[in-house]
Structures are given as structure tokens and as C-alpha cells.
PDB file of C-alpha atoms in Angstrom:
ATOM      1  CA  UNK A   1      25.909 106.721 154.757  1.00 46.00           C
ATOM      2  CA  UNK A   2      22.847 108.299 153.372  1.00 49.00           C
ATOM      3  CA  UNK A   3      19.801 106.198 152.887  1.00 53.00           C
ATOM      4  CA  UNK A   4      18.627 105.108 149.665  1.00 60.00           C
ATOM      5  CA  UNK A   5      15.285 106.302 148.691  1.00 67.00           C
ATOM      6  CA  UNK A   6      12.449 104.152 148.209  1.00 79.00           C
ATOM      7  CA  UNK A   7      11.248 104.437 144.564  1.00 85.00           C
ATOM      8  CA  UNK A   8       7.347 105.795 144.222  1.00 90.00           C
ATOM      9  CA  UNK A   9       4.621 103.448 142.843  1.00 90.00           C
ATOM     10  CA  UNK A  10       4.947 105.937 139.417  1.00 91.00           C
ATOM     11  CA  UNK A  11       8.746 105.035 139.484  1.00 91.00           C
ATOM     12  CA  UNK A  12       8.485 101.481 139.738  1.00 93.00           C
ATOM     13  CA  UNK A  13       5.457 101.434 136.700  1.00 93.00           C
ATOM     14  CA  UNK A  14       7.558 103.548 134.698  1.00 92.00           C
ATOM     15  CA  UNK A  15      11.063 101.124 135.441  1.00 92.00           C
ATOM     16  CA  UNK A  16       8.602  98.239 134.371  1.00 94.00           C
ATOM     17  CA  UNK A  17       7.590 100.073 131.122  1.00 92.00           C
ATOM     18  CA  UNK A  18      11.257 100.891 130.581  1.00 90.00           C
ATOM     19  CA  UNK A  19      11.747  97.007 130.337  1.00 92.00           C
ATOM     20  CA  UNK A  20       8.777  96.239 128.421  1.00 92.00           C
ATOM     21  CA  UNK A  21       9.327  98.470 125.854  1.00 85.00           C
ATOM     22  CA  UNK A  22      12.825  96.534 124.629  1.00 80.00           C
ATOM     23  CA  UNK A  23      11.122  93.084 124.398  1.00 84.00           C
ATOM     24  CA  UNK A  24       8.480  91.465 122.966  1.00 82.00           C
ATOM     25  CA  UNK A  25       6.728  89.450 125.701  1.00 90.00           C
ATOM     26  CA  UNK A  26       8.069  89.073 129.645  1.00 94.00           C
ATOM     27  CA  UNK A  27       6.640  86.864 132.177  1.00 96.00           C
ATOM     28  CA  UNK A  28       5.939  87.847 135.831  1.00 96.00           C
ATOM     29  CA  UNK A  29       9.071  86.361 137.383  1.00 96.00           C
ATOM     30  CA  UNK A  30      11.451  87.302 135.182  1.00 95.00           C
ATOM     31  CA  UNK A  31      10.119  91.480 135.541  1.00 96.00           C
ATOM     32  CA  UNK A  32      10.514  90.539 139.281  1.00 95.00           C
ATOM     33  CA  UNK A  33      13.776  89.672 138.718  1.00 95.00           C
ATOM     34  CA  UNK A  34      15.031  92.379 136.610  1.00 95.00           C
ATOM     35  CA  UNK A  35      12.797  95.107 138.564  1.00 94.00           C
ATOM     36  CA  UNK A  36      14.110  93.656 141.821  1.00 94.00           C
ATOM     37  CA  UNK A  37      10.853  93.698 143.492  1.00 94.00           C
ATOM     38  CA  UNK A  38       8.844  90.557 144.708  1.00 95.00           C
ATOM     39  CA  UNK A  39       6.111  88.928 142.506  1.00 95.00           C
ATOM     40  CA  UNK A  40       3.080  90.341 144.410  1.00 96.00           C
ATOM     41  CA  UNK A  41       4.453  94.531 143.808  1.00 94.00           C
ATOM     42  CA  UNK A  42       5.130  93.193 139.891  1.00 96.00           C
ATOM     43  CA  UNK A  43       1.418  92.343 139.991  1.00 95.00           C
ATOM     44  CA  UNK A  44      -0.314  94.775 141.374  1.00 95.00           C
ATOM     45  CA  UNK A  45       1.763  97.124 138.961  1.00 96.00           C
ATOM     46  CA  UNK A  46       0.689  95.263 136.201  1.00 96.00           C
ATOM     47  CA  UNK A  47      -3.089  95.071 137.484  1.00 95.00           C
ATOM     48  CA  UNK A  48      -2.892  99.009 137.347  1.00 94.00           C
ATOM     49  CA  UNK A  49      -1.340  99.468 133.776  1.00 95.00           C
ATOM     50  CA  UNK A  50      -3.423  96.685 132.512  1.00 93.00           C
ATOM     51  CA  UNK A  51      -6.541  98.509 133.518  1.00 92.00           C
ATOM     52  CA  UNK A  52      -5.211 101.423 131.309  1.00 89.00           C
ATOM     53  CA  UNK A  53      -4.816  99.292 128.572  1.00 89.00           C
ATOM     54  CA  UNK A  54      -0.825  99.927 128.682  1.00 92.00           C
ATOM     55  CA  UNK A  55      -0.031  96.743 129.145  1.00 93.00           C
ATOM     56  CA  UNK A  56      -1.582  93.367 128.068  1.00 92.00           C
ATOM     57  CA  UNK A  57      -0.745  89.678 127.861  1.00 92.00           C
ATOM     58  CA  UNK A  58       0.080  87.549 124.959  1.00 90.00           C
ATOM     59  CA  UNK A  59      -1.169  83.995 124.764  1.00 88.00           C
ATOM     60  CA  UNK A  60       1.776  82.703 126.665  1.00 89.00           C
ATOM     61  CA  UNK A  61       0.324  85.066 129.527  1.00 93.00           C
ATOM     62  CA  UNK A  62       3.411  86.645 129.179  1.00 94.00           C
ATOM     63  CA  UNK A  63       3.267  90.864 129.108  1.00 95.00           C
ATOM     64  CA  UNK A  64       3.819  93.629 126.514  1.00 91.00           C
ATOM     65  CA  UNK A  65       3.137  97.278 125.547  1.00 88.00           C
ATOM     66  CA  UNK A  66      -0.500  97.287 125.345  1.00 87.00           C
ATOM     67  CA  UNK A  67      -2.962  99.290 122.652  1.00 78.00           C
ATOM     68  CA  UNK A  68      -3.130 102.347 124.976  1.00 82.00           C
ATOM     69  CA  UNK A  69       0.146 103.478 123.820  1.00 77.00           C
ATOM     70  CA  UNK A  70      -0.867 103.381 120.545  1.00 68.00           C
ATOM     71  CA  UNK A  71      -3.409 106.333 121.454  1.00 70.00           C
ATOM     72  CA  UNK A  72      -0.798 108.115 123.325  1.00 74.00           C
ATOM     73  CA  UNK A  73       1.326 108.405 120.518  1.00 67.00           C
ATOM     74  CA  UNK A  74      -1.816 109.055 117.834  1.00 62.00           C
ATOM     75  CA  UNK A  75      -2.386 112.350 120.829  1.00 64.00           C
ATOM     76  CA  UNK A  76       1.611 112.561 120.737  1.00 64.00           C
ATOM     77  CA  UNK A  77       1.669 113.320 117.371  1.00 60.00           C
ATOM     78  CA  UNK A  78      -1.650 114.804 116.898  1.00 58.00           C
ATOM     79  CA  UNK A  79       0.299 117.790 118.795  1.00 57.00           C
ATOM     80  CA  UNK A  80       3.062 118.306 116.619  1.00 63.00           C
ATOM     81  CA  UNK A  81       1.903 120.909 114.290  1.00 65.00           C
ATOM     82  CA  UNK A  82       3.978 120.076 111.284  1.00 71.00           C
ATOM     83  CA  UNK A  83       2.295 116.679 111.018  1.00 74.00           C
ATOM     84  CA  UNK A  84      -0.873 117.643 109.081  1.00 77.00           C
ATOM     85  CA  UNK A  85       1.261 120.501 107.426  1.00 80.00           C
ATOM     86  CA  UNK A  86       3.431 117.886 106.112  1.00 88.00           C
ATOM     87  CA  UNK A  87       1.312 115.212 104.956  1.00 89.00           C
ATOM     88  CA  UNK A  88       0.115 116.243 101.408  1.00 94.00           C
ATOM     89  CA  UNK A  89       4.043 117.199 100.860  1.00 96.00           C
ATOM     90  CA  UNK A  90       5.015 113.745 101.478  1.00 97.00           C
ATOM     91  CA  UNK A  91       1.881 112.312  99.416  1.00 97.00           C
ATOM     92  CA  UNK A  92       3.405 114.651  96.417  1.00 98.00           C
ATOM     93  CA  UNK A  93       6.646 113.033  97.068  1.00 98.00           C
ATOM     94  CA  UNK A  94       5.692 109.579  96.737  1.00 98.00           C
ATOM     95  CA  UNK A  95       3.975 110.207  93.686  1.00 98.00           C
ATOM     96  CA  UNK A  96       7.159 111.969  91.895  1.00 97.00           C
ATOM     97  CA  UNK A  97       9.751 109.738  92.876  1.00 98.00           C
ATOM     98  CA  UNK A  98       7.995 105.869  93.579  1.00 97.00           C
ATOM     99  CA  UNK A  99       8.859 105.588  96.365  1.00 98.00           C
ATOM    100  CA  UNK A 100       8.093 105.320  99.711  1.00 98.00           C
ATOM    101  CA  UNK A 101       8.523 108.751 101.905  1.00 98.00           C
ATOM    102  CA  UNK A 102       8.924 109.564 105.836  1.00 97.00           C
ATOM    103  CA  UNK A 103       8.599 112.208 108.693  1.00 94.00           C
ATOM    104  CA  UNK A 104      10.556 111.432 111.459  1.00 92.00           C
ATOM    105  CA  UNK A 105      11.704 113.088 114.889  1.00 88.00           C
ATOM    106  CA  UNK A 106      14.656 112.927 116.911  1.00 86.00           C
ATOM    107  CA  UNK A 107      14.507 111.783 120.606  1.00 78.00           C
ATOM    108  CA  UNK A 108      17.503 111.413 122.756  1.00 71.00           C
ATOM    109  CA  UNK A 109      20.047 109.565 120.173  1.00 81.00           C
ATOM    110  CA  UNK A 110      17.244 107.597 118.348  1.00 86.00           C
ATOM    111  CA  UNK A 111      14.959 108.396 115.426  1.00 90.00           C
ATOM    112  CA  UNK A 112      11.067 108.051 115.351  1.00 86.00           C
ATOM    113  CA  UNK A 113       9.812 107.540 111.952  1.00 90.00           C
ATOM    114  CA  UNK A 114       6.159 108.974 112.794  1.00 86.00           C
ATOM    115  CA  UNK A 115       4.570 109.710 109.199  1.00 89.00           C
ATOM    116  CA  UNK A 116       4.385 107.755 106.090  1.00 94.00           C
ATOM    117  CA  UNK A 117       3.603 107.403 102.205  1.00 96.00           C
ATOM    118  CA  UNK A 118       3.916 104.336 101.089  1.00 96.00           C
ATOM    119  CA  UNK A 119       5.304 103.416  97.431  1.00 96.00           C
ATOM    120  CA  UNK A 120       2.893 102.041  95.307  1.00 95.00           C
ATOM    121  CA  UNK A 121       5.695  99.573  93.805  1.00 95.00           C
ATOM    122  CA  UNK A 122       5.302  95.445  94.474  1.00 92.00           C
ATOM    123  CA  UNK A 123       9.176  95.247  96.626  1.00 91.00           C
ATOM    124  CA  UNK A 124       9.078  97.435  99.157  1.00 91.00           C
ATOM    125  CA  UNK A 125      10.881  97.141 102.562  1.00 92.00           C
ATOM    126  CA  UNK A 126       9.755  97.187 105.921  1.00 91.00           C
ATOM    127  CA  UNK A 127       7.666  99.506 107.728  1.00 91.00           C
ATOM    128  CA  UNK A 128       9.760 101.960 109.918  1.00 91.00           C
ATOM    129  CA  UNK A 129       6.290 103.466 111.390  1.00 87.00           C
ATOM    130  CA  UNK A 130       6.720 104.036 115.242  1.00 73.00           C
ATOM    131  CA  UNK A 131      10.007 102.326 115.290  1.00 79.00           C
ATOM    132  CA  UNK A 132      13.281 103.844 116.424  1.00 80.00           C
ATOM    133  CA  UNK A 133      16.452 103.611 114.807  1.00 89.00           C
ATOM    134  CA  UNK A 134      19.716 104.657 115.669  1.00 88.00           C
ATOM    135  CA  UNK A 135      20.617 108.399 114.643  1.00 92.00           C
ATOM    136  CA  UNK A 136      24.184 107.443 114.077  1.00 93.00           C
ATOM    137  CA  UNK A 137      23.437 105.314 111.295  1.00 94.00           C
ATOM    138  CA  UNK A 138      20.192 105.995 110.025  1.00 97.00           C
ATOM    139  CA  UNK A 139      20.015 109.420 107.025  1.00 98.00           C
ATOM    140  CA  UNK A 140      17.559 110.601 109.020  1.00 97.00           C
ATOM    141  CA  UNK A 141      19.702 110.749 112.414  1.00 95.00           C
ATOM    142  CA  UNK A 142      22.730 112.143 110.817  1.00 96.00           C
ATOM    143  CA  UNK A 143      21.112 114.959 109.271  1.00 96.00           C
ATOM    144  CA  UNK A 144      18.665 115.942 112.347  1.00 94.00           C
ATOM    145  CA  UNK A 145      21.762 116.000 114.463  1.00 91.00           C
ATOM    146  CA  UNK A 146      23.799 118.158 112.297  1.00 87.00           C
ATOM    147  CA  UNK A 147      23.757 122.272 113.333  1.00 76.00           C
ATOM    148  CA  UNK A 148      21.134 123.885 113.063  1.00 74.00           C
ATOM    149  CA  UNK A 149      21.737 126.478 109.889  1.00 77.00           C
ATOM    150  CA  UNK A 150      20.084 127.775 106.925  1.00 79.00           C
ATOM    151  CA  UNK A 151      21.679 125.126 105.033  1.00 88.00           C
ATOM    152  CA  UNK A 152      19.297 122.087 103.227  1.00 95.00           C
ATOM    153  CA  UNK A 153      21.979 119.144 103.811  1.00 93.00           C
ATOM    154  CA  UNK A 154      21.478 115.716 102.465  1.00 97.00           C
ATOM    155  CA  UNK A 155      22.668 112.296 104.424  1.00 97.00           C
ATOM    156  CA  UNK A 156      22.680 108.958 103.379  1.00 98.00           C
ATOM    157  CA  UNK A 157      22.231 105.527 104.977  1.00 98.00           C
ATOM    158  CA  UNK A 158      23.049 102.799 102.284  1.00 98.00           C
ATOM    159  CA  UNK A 159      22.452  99.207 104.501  1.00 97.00           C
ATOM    160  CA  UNK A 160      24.351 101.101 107.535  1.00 96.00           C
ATOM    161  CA  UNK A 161      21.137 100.482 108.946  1.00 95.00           C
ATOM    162  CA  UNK A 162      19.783  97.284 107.612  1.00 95.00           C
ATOM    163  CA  UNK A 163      20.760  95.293 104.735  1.00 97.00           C
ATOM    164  CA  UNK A 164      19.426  95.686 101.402  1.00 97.00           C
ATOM    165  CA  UNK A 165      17.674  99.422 102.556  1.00 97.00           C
ATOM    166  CA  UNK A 166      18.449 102.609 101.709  1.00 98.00           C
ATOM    167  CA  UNK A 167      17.373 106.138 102.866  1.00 98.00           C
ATOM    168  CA  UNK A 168      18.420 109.400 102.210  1.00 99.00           C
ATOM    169  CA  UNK A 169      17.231 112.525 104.169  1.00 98.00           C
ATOM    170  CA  UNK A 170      17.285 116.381 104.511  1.00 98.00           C
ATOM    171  CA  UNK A 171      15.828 118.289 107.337  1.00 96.00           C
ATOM    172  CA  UNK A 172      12.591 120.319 108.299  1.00 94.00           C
ATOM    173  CA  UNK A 173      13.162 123.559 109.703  1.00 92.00           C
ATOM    174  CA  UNK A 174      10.380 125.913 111.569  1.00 88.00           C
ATOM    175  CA  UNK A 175      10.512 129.789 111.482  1.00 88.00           C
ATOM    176  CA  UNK A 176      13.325 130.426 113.345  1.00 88.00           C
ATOM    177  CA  UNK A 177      15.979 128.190 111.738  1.00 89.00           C
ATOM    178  CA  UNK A 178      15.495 124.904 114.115  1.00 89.00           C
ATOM    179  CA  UNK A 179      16.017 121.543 112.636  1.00 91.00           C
ATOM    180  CA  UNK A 180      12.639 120.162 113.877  1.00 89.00           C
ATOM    181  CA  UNK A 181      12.024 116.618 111.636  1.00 91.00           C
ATOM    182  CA  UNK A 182      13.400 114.465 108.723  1.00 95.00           C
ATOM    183  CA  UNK A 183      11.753 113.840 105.363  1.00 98.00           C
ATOM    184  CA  UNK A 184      13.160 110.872 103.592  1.00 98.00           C
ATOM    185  CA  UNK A 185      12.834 108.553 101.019  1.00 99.00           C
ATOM    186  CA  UNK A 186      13.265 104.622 101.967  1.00 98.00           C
ATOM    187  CA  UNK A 187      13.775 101.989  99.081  1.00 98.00           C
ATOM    188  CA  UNK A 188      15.891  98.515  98.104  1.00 98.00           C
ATOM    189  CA  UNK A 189      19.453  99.342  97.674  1.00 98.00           C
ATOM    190  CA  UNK A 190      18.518  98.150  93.738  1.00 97.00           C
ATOM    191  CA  UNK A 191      16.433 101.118  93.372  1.00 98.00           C
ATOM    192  CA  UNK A 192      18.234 103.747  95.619  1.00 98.00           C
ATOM    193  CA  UNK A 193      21.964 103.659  95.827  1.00 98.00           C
ATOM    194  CA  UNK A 194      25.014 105.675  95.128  1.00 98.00           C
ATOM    195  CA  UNK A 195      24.765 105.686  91.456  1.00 98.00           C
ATOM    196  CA  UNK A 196      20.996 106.843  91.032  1.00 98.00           C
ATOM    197  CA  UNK A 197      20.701 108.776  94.294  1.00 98.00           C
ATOM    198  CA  UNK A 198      20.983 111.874  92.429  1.00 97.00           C
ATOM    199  CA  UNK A 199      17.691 111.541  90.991  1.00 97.00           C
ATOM    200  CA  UNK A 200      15.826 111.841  93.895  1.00 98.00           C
ATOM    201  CA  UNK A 201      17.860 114.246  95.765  1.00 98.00           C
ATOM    202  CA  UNK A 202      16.738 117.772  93.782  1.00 98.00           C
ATOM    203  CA  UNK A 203      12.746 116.521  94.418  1.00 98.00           C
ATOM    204  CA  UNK A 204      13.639 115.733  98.399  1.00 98.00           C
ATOM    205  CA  UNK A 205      15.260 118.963  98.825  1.00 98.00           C
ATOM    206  CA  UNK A 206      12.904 120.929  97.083  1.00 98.00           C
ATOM    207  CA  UNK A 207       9.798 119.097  99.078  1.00 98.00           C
ATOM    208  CA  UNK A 208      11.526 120.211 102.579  1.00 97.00           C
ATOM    209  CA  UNK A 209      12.344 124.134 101.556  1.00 96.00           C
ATOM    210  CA  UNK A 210       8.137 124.255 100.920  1.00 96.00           C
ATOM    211  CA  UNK A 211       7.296 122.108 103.863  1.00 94.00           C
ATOM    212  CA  UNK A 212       9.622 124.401 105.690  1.00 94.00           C
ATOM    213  CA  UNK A 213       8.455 127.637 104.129  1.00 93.00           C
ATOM    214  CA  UNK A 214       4.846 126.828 105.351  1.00 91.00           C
ATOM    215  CA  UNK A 215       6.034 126.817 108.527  1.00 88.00           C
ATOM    216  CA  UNK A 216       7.549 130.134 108.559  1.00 90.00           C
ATOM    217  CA  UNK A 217      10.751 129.587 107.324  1.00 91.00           C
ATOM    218  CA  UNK A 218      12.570 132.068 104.878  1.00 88.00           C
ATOM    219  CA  UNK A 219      16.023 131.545 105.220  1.00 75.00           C
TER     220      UNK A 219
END
């Protein structure tokens, strides 16, 4: 029988991340227990991250994510190109249709909202900034994994996702075709439903062919 392999120090911090990331606060024995490594290796992980400002502790003295994450994802997305090429299209947005517009990415089968305008209107719903969704249900999931064509397609999410929200999405392609991000719009299912989403869609559609076209795209 061959031997298992020992994880590396890198493994283990990354494992504990892994678990970290799902929850909102752990405590020391219970990330022993689910890590399966004794109290003392837990610590001396945490010591490490904590010193990077990846981790921190609540006021239980519990753990979670810390700051430093925020910063790698500000770098994360400082690096995607498309970001600042996007941002006065999705300011434009807003300002025609109310409401509140996104960029977001797909990774693996879940979709980072990473960019945001917010609507200026007093009921708005909840933030979707840095959060990841489901692609399967989410507008923006659907369309980003549909094939990659010269086609502008539209997909809808009316409270698949969460009650009382809805989104519809096209895509943003680069020069050679690729569906790279989602731009959507986000609002109460009393302003953005089935019987008035037609009045947003030839202003979302529109807003991705020029964010597109910017970044090389002529199809």
C-alpha cells in the first residue's frame, strides 16, 4: 500500500483558509477538528496568517478572513484590464436606467460580482460586491457560461437567486470573441420583472457591444 503523503505547511494554511472562507467565525478546536491536526499545528498556522493580516479574531476570539484579503483582491482586480475600461460604462448605465449595475467574473461554477454602480433610488437590495453566487441560478452565471459566439444573449434571474431580487445580464467579450465578464442590472422584483424587463434590456445590450468594442471586439 503506498504511503500517504504528508501535506506541506502551505497545504495545511491553504485547507484552513478553505474552511474559513465558508463561515463567519471558527474557534481553535473546532479547525482542529475539521483540519484533523492537533491544536498546537492549528496555532502556529494561525500565528503565521495572522501576521499577514489574513486572518484575524472576532470578539469571541473566534477566527475569520482577515483585511489582507481585501488587498489581495483590490491587486486581483486591479489586474484585470477591463475593470477601469468598464467603469464609466456602468456609471452611464446607472444613470439611464435607475438602477443599480454590475461587473462580474466567473470562477469555477460561481460568480464574483467585482464592480458596482449603485442606484440612486431609496429601496435597493443588497450588496453583491465580492460575494459569489451560484452560476446556475444567478443572470450573470447563465449567460457567462453560455458558448462563446458573436452573439449579445440576455439571461434572467427573477428570485431564482434570492427572493424579492432580480437581475438580468449579457456578456463582455474581448478581441477575440471570449466571454470574459457580466454586466447586469440588479433591482426589487417590483421594479424589474417579466413585464417591464424589456425596458432595460436595449440600454444593457447596447452598454456591453461598446464596453466590448473598446476592448477590441468587432464581431
Amino acid at each position: 500500500m503506498e504511503k500517504k503523503r504528508n501535506k506541506t505547511a502551505i497545504e495545511k494554511a491553504l485547507d484552513l483558509i478553505d474552511v474559513l472562507k465558508d463561515r463567519d467565525a471558527v474557534g481553535v478546536t473546532e479547525l482542529s477538528h475539521i483540519l484533523g491536526l492537533n491544536k498546537n499545528n492549528v496555532f502556529r498556522l494561525l500565528a503565521t496568517l495572522s501576521e499577514k493580516g489574513l486572518v484575524e479574531q472576532n470578539e469571541n476570539k473566534d477566527y475569520r478572513l482577515g483585511m489582507g484579503f481585501l488587498f489581495l483582491e483590490k491587486a486581483y482586480i486591479h489586474n484585470l484590464g477591463f475593470f477601469f475600461e468598464a467603469k464609466p460604462f456602468l456609471k452611464k448605465l446607472r444613470n439611464k436606467t435607475g438602477e443599480t449595475v454590475y461587473l462580474s467574473i466567473l470562477h469555477n461554477d460561481e460568480v464574483v460580482y467585482i464592480q458596482m454602480e449603485e442606484s440612486k433610488k431609496a429601496v435597493l437590495v443588497g450588496s453583491r460586491i465580492a460575494k459569489r453566487y451560484p452560476a446556475d441560478t444567478t443572470a450573470s452565471g447563465k449567460v457567462l457560461k453560455s458558448n462563446n459566439t458573436n452573439e449579445f444573449k440576455l439571461k434572467y434571474d427573477f428570485e431564482e437567486t434570492e427572493p424579492e431580487v432580480s437581475e438580468v445580464a449579457t456578456v463582455i467579450k474581448d478581441k477575440s470573441g471570449k466571454n470574459i465578464a457580466s454586466i447586469s442590472i440588479v433591482a426589487p422584483i417590483s421594479r424589474l420583472n417579466p413585464n417591464n424587463v424589456y425596458k432595460f434590456e436595449t440600454d444593457l445590450l447596447e452598454t456591453a457591444k461598446e464596453i466590448s468594442k473598446t476592448l477590441g471586439f468587432n464581431g
